[in-house]
Coordinates of C-alpha atoms in Angstrom, one line a residue:
X1 CA 69.7 -54.7 -182.4
X2 CA 66.6 -56.2 -183.5
X3 CA 64.1 -54.0 -181.4
X4 CA 66.6 -51.1 -182.0
X5 CA 66.2 -51.9 -185.9
X6 CA 61.8 -52.2 -185.2
X7 CA 61.7 -49.4 -182.9
X8 CA 63.5 -47.0 -185.7
X9 CA 61.4 -48.2 -188.9
X10 CA 58.0 -47.4 -186.7
X11 CA 59.6 -44.2 -185.8
X12 CA 60.2 -43.4 -189.4
X13 CA 56.7 -45.5 -190.9
X14 CA 54.7 -42.8 -188.4
X15 CA 56.7 -40.0 -188.7
X16 CA 54.4 -37.3 -188.2
X17 CA 53.4 -38.9 -184.8
X18 CA 55.9 -39.2 -183.8
X19 CA 57.2 -35.3 -184.4
X20 CA 54.2 -34.5 -182.4
X21 CA 55.3 -37.2 -179.5
X22 CA 58.8 -35.1 -179.5
X23 CA 57.8 -31.8 -179.2
X24 CA 55.4 -33.6 -176.2
X25 CA 58.0 -34.8 -174.6
X26 CA 60.6 -32.0 -174.9
X27 CA 57.5 -29.0 -173.6
X28 CA 56.6 -31.3 -170.8
X29 CA 60.3 -31.9 -169.6
X30 CA 61.6 -28.3 -169.9
X31 CA 58.2 -27.0 -167.8
X32 CA 59.1 -29.7 -165.1
X33 CA 62.8 -28.7 -164.8
X34 CA 61.3 -24.8 -164.6
X35 CA 59.0 -26.2 -161.6
X36 CA 62.4 -28.3 -159.9
X37 CA 63.8 -24.7 -160.5
X38 CA 61.6 -22.8 -159.0
X39 CA 61.5 -24.9 -155.5
X40 CA 65.1 -24.9 -155.5
X41 CA 64.7 -21.2 -155.6
X42 CA 62.0 -21.7 -152.7
X43 CA 64.5 -23.7 -150.7
X44 CA 67.1 -21.5 -150.8
X45 CA 65.1 -17.8 -149.4
X46 CA 63.5 -20.8 -146.7
X47 CA 67.1 -21.8 -145.8
X48 CA 67.9 -17.5 -145.4
X49 CA 64.9 -16.8 -143.5
X50 CA 65.1 -19.7 -141.3
X51 CA 68.5 -18.0 -140.1
X52 CA 66.6 -15.0 -138.8
X53 CA 64.2 -16.5 -137.2
X54 CA 67.0 -18.5 -135.0
X55 CA 67.8 -15.3 -134.2
X56 CA 67.6 -14.7 -129.8
X57 CA 66.0 -12.1 -128.2
X58 CA 65.1 -10.8 -125.0
X59 CA 62.2 -11.5 -123.0
X60 CA 61.9 -8.1 -123.0
X61 CA 61.1 -8.0 -126.6
X62 CA 58.4 -8.7 -128.7
X63 CA 57.7 -10.7 -132.2
X64 CA 58.0 -8.0 -134.5
X65 CA 54.4 -7.3 -136.2
X66 CA 53.9 -7.2 -139.6
X67 CA 50.4 -5.6 -141.9
X68 CA 49.9 -7.1 -145.1
X69 CA 47.7 -5.7 -147.7
X70 CA 46.8 -8.4 -149.9
X71 CA 45.0 -7.8 -153.8
X72 CA 44.0 -11.2 -154.8
X73 CA 43.0 -9.6 -157.9
X74 CA 46.3 -8.8 -159.0
X75 CA 48.3 -10.1 -161.4
X76 CA 45.4 -11.9 -163.0
X77 CA 43.7 -13.4 -159.7
X78 CA 47.2 -15.3 -159.6
X79 CA 48.3 -12.8 -156.6
X80 CA 47.5 -15.6 -153.3
X81 CA 48.4 -17.9 -154.7
X82 CA 52.0 -16.4 -155.1
X83 CA 51.8 -14.6 -151.9
X84 CA 51.6 -18.4 -150.3
X85 CA 53.8 -20.1 -152.0
X86 CA 57.0 -17.6 -152.1
X87 CA 56.1 -15.0 -149.2
X88 CA 54.3 -16.7 -146.7
X89 CA 56.4 -18.9 -145.9
X90 CA 59.9 -16.5 -145.8
X91 CA 58.1 -14.5 -143.4
X92 CA 57.1 -17.4 -140.9
X93 CA 60.3 -19.0 -140.9
X94 CA 61.9 -15.6 -140.2
X95 CA 59.4 -15.4 -136.6
X96 CA 57.3 -12.4 -137.7
X97 CA 54.2 -12.1 -136.8
X98 CA 52.1 -11.4 -140.3
X99 CA 48.7 -10.3 -140.1
X100 CA 47.0 -10.8 -143.5
X101 CA 44.6 -8.4 -144.7
X102 CA 42.5 -9.0 -148.2
X103 CA 41.0 -6.4 -150.6
X104 CA 37.8 -7.5 -152.0
X105 CA 37.4 -4.5 -154.3
X106 CA 39.1 -2.1 -155.7
X107 CA 39.4 1.4 -153.8
X108 CA 39.0 -0.7 -150.7
X109 CA 42.9 -0.1 -149.7
X110 CA 42.5 3.0 -148.4
X111 CA 39.8 2.5 -146.5
X112 CA 41.5 -0.1 -144.6
X113 CA 44.5 2.1 -144.1
X114 CA 41.8 4.7 -142.3
X115 CA 41.1 1.6 -139.7
X116 CA 45.2 -0.2 -139.1
X117 CA 46.8 0.5 -136.0
X118 CA 49.6 0.6 -135.5
X119 CA 52.5 -2.0 -136.7
X120 CA 56.2 -2.8 -136.9
X121 CA 56.6 -2.8 -140.5
X122 CA 53.7 -2.2 -143.3
X123 CA 54.0 -4.9 -146.7
X124 CA 51.7 -4.0 -150.3
X125 CA 51.6 -7.5 -151.6
X126 CA 50.2 -6.4 -154.9
X127 CA 51.2 -4.0 -157.8
X128 CA 51.2 -0.7 -158.4
X129 CA 47.5 0.0 -158.3
X130 CA 47.2 -2.1 -154.4
X131 CA 50.3 0.3 -153.9
X132 CA 48.9 3.9 -154.8
X133 CA 45.9 3.2 -153.2
X134 CA 47.5 2.3 -149.3
X135 CA 50.3 4.6 -149.4
X136 CA 46.7 7.4 -150.7
X137 CA 45.3 5.8 -147.5
X138 CA 48.1 6.4 -145.2
X139 CA 48.5 10.1 -146.3
X140 CA 44.5 10.7 -145.8
X141 CA 45.1 9.7 -142.0
X142 CA 45.0 12.6 -139.3
X143 CA 48.0 10.8 -137.2
X144 CA 50.1 11.0 -141.4
X145 CA 53.1 12.4 -139.8
X146 CA 54.1 9.4 -137.1
X147 CA 51.8 7.2 -139.2
X148 CA 54.0 7.7 -142.5
X149 CA 57.9 6.5 -140.2
X150 CA 56.1 2.9 -140.5
X151 CA 58.8 0.8 -143.1
X152 CA 57.1 0.0 -145.7
X153 CA 57.5 -3.3 -147.8
X154 CA 57.0 -4.0 -151.0
X155 CA 56.6 -7.9 -152.5
X156 CA 55.5 -7.1 -156.4
X157 CA 52.8 -9.1 -157.5
X158 CA 51.2 -7.0 -160.3
X159 CA 51.0 -7.0 -163.7
X160 CA 53.0 -3.6 -163.7
X161 CA 54.9 -3.3 -160.3
X162 CA 57.1 -0.3 -161.8
X163 CA 58.6 0.4 -158.3
X164 CA 59.5 -2.6 -157.6
X165 CA 63.1 -1.8 -160.3
X166 CA 64.5 1.6 -157.9
X167 CA 63.9 -1.3 -154.9
X168 CA 65.0 -5.3 -156.0
X169 CA 66.9 -6.9 -157.9
X170 CA 65.3 -7.6 -161.2
X171 CA 64.8 -10.7 -162.7
X172 CA 62.6 -12.5 -165.1
X173 CA 62.2 -15.2 -163.1
X174 CA 58.9 -13.9 -161.3
X175 CA 59.9 -16.9 -158.5
X176 CA 63.2 -15.2 -157.7
X177 CA 61.9 -11.6 -157.5
X178 CA 59.2 -12.5 -155.8
X179 CA 61.5 -14.2 -152.9
X180 CA 64.4 -12.0 -153.1
X181 CA 61.7 -9.0 -152.4
X182 CA 60.6 -11.0 -149.6
X183 CA 64.2 -11.2 -148.4
X184 CA 64.9 -7.3 -148.1
X185 CA 62.5 -7.1 -146.0
X186 CA 64.3 -9.3 -143.5
X187 CA 67.1 -7.3 -143.9
X188 CA 65.7 -3.9 -142.5
X189 CA 67.7 -1.7 -144.5
X190 CA 65.7 1.1 -146.0
X191 CA 65.3 4.0 -148.1
X192 CA 63.3 7.3 -148.2
X193 CA 61.0 8.3 -151.0
X194 CA 59.6 11.1 -152.4
X195 CA 55.9 11.5 -152.8
X196 CA 54.3 13.5 -155.2
X197 CA 50.3 15.1 -153.8
X198 CA 48.1 15.8 -156.5
X199 CA 44.9 17.4 -155.3
X200 CA 42.3 19.2 -158.1
X201 CA 39.4 21.4 -156.7
X202 CA 37.1 19.2 -155.4
X203 CA 38.5 16.4 -154.6
X204 CA 40.9 14.5 -151.8
X205 CA 44.2 14.9 -152.3
X206 CA 45.9 11.8 -154.5
X207 CA 49.1 10.6 -153.4
X208 CA 51.9 9.2 -155.8
X209 CA 55.7 7.7 -156.0
X210 CA 56.2 7.2 -159.5
X211 CA 53.9 9.9 -161.3
X212 CA 51.1 11.4 -163.4
X213 CA 51.3 11.6 -167.4
X214 CA 49.2 12.9 -169.6
X215 CA 48.9 12.7 -173.4
X216 CA 48.7 10.8 -176.3
X217 CA 51.3 8.6 -175.5
X218 CA 49.1 7.1 -172.4
X219 CA 46.1 7.1 -175.0
X220 CA 47.5 5.1 -177.0
X221 CA 49.0 2.8 -174.5
X222 CA 45.9 2.1 -172.4
X223 CA 44.7 0.1 -176.4
X224 CA 47.6 -1.5 -176.5
X225 CA 45.2 -4.6 -175.4
X226 CA 42.7 -4.5 -177.9
X227 CA 45.7 -5.8 -180.6
X228 CA 46.4 -8.3 -178.7
X229 CA 46.5 -10.4 -181.9
X230 CA 49.6 -8.7 -183.6
X231 CA 51.4 -10.5 -181.7
X232 CA 54.9 -8.4 -181.3
X233 CA 53.5 -5.7 -183.4
X234 CA 50.8 -4.6 -181.4
X235 CA 52.6 -1.8 -180.1
X236 CA 53.7 -0.1 -183.4
X237 CA 49.9 -1.5 -184.5
X238 CA 48.4 0.9 -182.2
X239 CA 50.2 4.2 -182.6
X240 CA 49.9 3.7 -186.3
X241 CA 46.1 2.9 -186.7
X242 CA 46.3 6.1 -183.2
X243 CA 47.0 8.4 -186.2
X244 CA 45.0 7.2 -188.9
X245 CA 42.1 8.2 -186.5
X246 CA 43.3 11.9 -185.2
X247 CA 47.2 14.1 -186.5
X248 CA 48.4 15.3 -184.9
X249 CA 47.6 14.9 -181.1
X250 CA 48.3 17.8 -179.8
X251 CA 47.6 18.9 -176.3
X252 CA 47.3 22.5 -174.9
X253 CA 48.1 23.7 -170.9
X254 CA 49.8 26.2 -169.0
X255 CA 52.1 25.0 -165.8
X256 CA 52.6 27.1 -163.5
X257 CA 55.6 25.7 -161.4
X258 CA 58.4 27.2 -158.0
X259 CA 61.2 26.5 -157.8
X260 CA 63.0 23.6 -155.9
X261 CA 64.1 23.9 -152.8
X262 CA 67.7 23.2 -151.4
X263 CA 67.9 19.8 -149.5
X264 CA 69.2 20.1 -146.2
X265 CA 72.2 17.0 -145.5
X266 CA 71.1 13.8 -144.6
X267 CA 73.1 14.1 -141.1
X268 CA 72.4 10.5 -139.3
X269 CA 70.2 10.7 -135.7
X270 CA 72.7 10.8 -132.5
X271 CA 70.9 10.6 -129.1
X272 CA 71.8 13.4 -126.5
X273 CA 74.7 11.6 -124.0
X274 CA 72.9 11.1 -120.7
X275 CA 74.8 13.8 -118.7
X276 CA 76.5 12.1 -115.4
X277 CA 74.9 10.9 -111.9
X278 CA 76.1 13.8 -110.0
X279 CA 75.9 16.6 -112.3
X280 CA 71.8 15.5 -112.3
X281 CA 71.7 14.4 -108.6
X282 CA 72.7 18.9 -108.3
X283 CA 70.3 19.8 -111.5
X284 CA 67.2 18.5 -109.2
X285 CA 69.3 20.1 -105.8
X286 CA 68.7 23.9 -107.8
X287 CA 65.6 22.8 -109.2
X288 CA 64.1 22.1 -106.0
X289 CA 65.2 24.8 -103.9
X290 CA 65.1 27.8 -106.8
X291 CA 62.2 26.6 -108.5
X292 CA 62.1 28.4 -112.6
X293 CA 58.9 30.8 -113.1
X294 CA 57.3 29.5 -116.3
X295 CA 57.6 30.7 -119.1
X296 CA 61.2 32.0 -118.4
X297 CA 63.9 30.2 -120.0
X298 CA 68.1 30.2 -118.5
X299 CA 66.2 32.3 -115.1
X300 CA 68.7 33.3 -112.8
X301 CA 68.4 32.6 -109.0
X302 CA 68.4 36.7 -108.1
X303 CA 65.2 38.4 -107.5
X304 CA 66.8 41.2 -109.4
X305 CA 67.6 39.7 -112.3
X306 CA 63.7 37.6 -112.3
X307 CA 62.7 41.0 -113.1
X308 CA 64.3 41.6 -115.8
X309 CA 64.7 38.0 -117.6
X310 CA 61.0 38.8 -117.4
X311 CA 61.4 42.0 -118.8
X312 CA 63.0 41.2 -121.8
X313 CA 61.0 38.2 -122.4
X314 CA 57.8 40.4 -122.9
X315 CA 59.7 43.1 -125.1
X316 CA 61.4 40.3 -127.4
X317 CA 57.5 38.7 -127.5
X318 CA 56.2 42.4 -128.7
X319 CA 58.7 42.7 -131.9
X320 CA 56.3 42.2 -134.5
X321 CA 57.2 39.4 -137.1
X322 CA 59.4 38.9 -140.6
X323 CA 57.2 39.4 -143.4
X324 CA 57.1 36.7 -145.7
X325 CA 58.5 36.8 -149.1
X326 CA 55.8 35.5 -151.2
X327 CA 56.4 33.0 -153.6
X328 CA 57.1 33.1 -156.9
X329 CA 55.4 30.8 -159.9
X330 CA 56.7 30.5 -163.4
X331 CA 54.2 30.0 -165.4
X332 CA 54.7 28.9 -168.5
X333 CA 52.1 27.9 -172.1
X334 CA 52.4 24.5 -174.2
X335 CA 51.6 22.9 -176.9
X336 CA 52.6 19.4 -176.3
X337 CA 52.1 15.6 -177.4
X338 CA 53.0 14.5 -173.8
X339 CA 53.1 15.8 -170.6
X340 CA 54.3 14.0 -167.0
X341 CA 55.7 14.7 -163.9
X342 CA 56.9 12.5 -161.8
X343 CA 59.3 11.8 -159.0
X344 CA 63.4 11.2 -158.8
X345 CA 62.2 7.7 -157.3
X346 CA 64.2 5.8 -160.4
X347 CA 67.3 6.0 -157.8
X348 CA 66.5 6.6 -154.6
X349 CA 70.6 6.7 -153.1
X350 CA 71.7 9.1 -155.5
X351 CA 73.0 12.3 -153.9
X352 CA 70.7 15.3 -154.7
X353 CA 71.6 19.5 -154.1
X354 CA 67.8 20.0 -154.3
X355 CA 64.4 18.7 -153.5
X356 CA 62.3 18.4 -156.7
X357 CA 59.7 17.1 -159.3
X358 CA 60.2 16.5 -162.7
X359 CA 57.7 17.9 -165.4
X360 CA 58.3 16.4 -168.7
X361 CA 57.1 18.0 -172.2
X362 CA 57.7 16.0 -175.0
X363 CA 57.0 18.5 -178.6
X364 CA 54.5 18.8 -180.5
X365 CA 56.7 18.7 -183.4
X366 CA 57.3 14.8 -183.9
X367 CA 56.2 13.0 -187.0
X368 CA 54.4 10.0 -187.2
X369 CA 57.2 7.9 -187.7
X370 CA 59.4 9.1 -184.5
X371 CA 56.1 8.9 -182.6
X372 CA 55.8 5.6 -183.0
X373 CA 59.6 4.8 -182.2
X374 CA 59.3 6.9 -179.0
X375 CA 55.5 5.2 -177.7
X376 CA 57.6 1.5 -177.9
X377 CA 60.1 3.4 -175.9
X378 CA 58.1 4.5 -173.5
X379 CA 56.6 1.1 -173.1
X380 CA 59.7 0.1 -171.2
X381 CA 59.7 3.0 -169.7
X382 CA 57.2 5.5 -168.9
X383 CA 59.7 8.1 -167.6
X384 CA 62.0 7.8 -170.4
X385 CA 62.9 11.0 -172.3
X386 CA 63.8 12.9 -175.9
X387 CA 66.4 15.3 -176.4
X388 CA 63.6 17.6 -178.5
X389 CA 61.8 17.3 -174.6
X390 CA 61.8 20.2 -172.2
X391 CA 62.6 19.3 -168.6
X392 CA 61.4 21.4 -165.9
X393 CA 62.8 21.1 -162.0
X394 CA 60.4 22.1 -159.2
X395 CA 59.2 21.5 -155.6
X396 CA 55.3 22.3 -156.9
X397 CA 53.6 22.6 -159.9
X398 CA 50.1 23.6 -161.2
X399 CA 48.9 22.3 -164.1
X400 CA 45.3 24.3 -165.8
X401 CA 43.4 22.2 -168.4
X402 CA 41.0 22.9 -171.0
X403 CA 37.4 22.0 -169.1
X404 CA 36.6 19.9 -172.5
X405 CA 38.0 16.9 -173.7
X406 CA 40.7 16.3 -171.5
X407 CA 40.7 13.0 -171.3
X408 CA 42.4 10.6 -168.8
X409 CA 45.4 10.6 -166.7
X410 CA 47.6 7.8 -166.0
X411 CA 48.6 7.9 -161.5
X412 CA 51.3 5.7 -161.2
X413 CA 49.3 3.5 -164.0
X414 CA 45.6 4.1 -162.7
X415 CA 43.5 5.9 -164.5
X416 CA 42.1 9.6 -163.6
X417 CA 39.9 11.3 -165.2
X418 CA 41.7 14.9 -166.1
X419 CA 41.4 18.4 -164.8
X420 CA 43.4 21.3 -163.5
X421 CA 45.0 19.9 -160.2
X422 CA 48.4 21.3 -158.1
X423 CA 51.0 19.5 -157.6
X424 CA 53.2 19.2 -154.4
X425 CA 56.7 17.8 -153.9
X426 CA 56.8 16.0 -150.6
X427 CA 60.2 14.7 -149.8
X428 CA 61.5 12.2 -148.3
X429 CA 58.4 11.1 -147.5
X430 CA 57.6 7.3 -146.2
X431 CA 61.1 5.0 -145.9
X432 CA 60.1 1.4 -147.9
X433 CA 62.5 -2.0 -147.3
X434 CA 65.7 -1.7 -150.0
X435 CA 67.6 -4.8 -151.3
X436 CA 71.4 -4.8 -149.8
X437 CA 72.8 -5.4 -153.6
X438 CA 69.7 -3.8 -155.4
X439 CA 71.4 -0.3 -153.4
X440 CA 75.2 -1.0 -154.4
X441 CA 74.3 -1.4 -157.9
X442 CA 72.9 2.7 -157.8
X443 CA 75.3 3.8 -156.2
X444 CA 77.4 1.8 -158.3
X445 CA 75.2 3.8 -161.6
X446 CA 75.9 7.5 -160.0
X447 CA 79.5 7.1 -159.7

């Protein structure tokens, strides 16, 4: 009892040191508990992946091959460690043959995609910038029609992972977010995503999954990091300081757009049934004894009907083709604070009657207070609208900007010099792996 009294007396006499020690021990205990929870999450994910790896395959089948494009510079240089700790063990335990390709500099992923061989699945490990480079390099290939059918997995390792919200279960825990995204690749369930083709007058086209932003809100968002010392007030401060430098921050442009196209129904792929054996034997014997004339379909065996069929085919080919109706472009002159063109990939499972991109035009009548409030909302979600926004649905659009002082674009959170461009929608061009749980959540939101 005397020792206990002595200890409490010491703590009381040295209360400053005791307070610092208590804070240090609390922080250390919390940090160690967090590491323990992360290890439990990794262990649980590895146990699930091991079940996939234990599945038996036939002697003729081969292991699934995956090519991983990893950007080690993502997440302030932590992406390589995050991948090796959280994603790589899951892929190896699942029996996936992994080919890991690391990028060394910005833009290298585009060049790597031009040289990459066919694979069973393509995995992008990085942020928005890495993903945008990969799909741009993929869709610039000469064989992009066949290569774009390769399913793509996205492991969110960057500071901005905009597409992850549409594909994976969101979590504040980074380890859980990465492991669940990797497990969704093993599940094999995919969703089709639209792609925007953005092309200037001279440069090669750039492709985007989220969209394009141009205007005052984008410009302010690029300067928020400078006010890091203001903590949670940095977003408001950046918008307020920008209004002191220039107000109103109005942009002038013109937009020409085409109406949306009707979306064909989603029909499951059905293989035609193989004919009966006797029918196939009779058909082959018939073709052997009475071989068909090349270029004539459905021809009978008698000579008179052969001549008649050939003459009929020649007459049909001689008919002039029907003239196609010219495309009807609608044009609007705009005065706006910000203009954005983006896909509707935010909810890829939503049933839509039209294939369209969305053009959102913010009005130029905001007050300074409204500008700051809307800017904070757009920092959380770049695709957020206001009630005053003008929304246009289109299948393609042409954005004409002034030659001087146009500023910069944000294309999937990557900065490009602003210029007049043509934006075309490629509906359901790519297929991405999607978590089954996230798919159910998105379907619930639609209902």
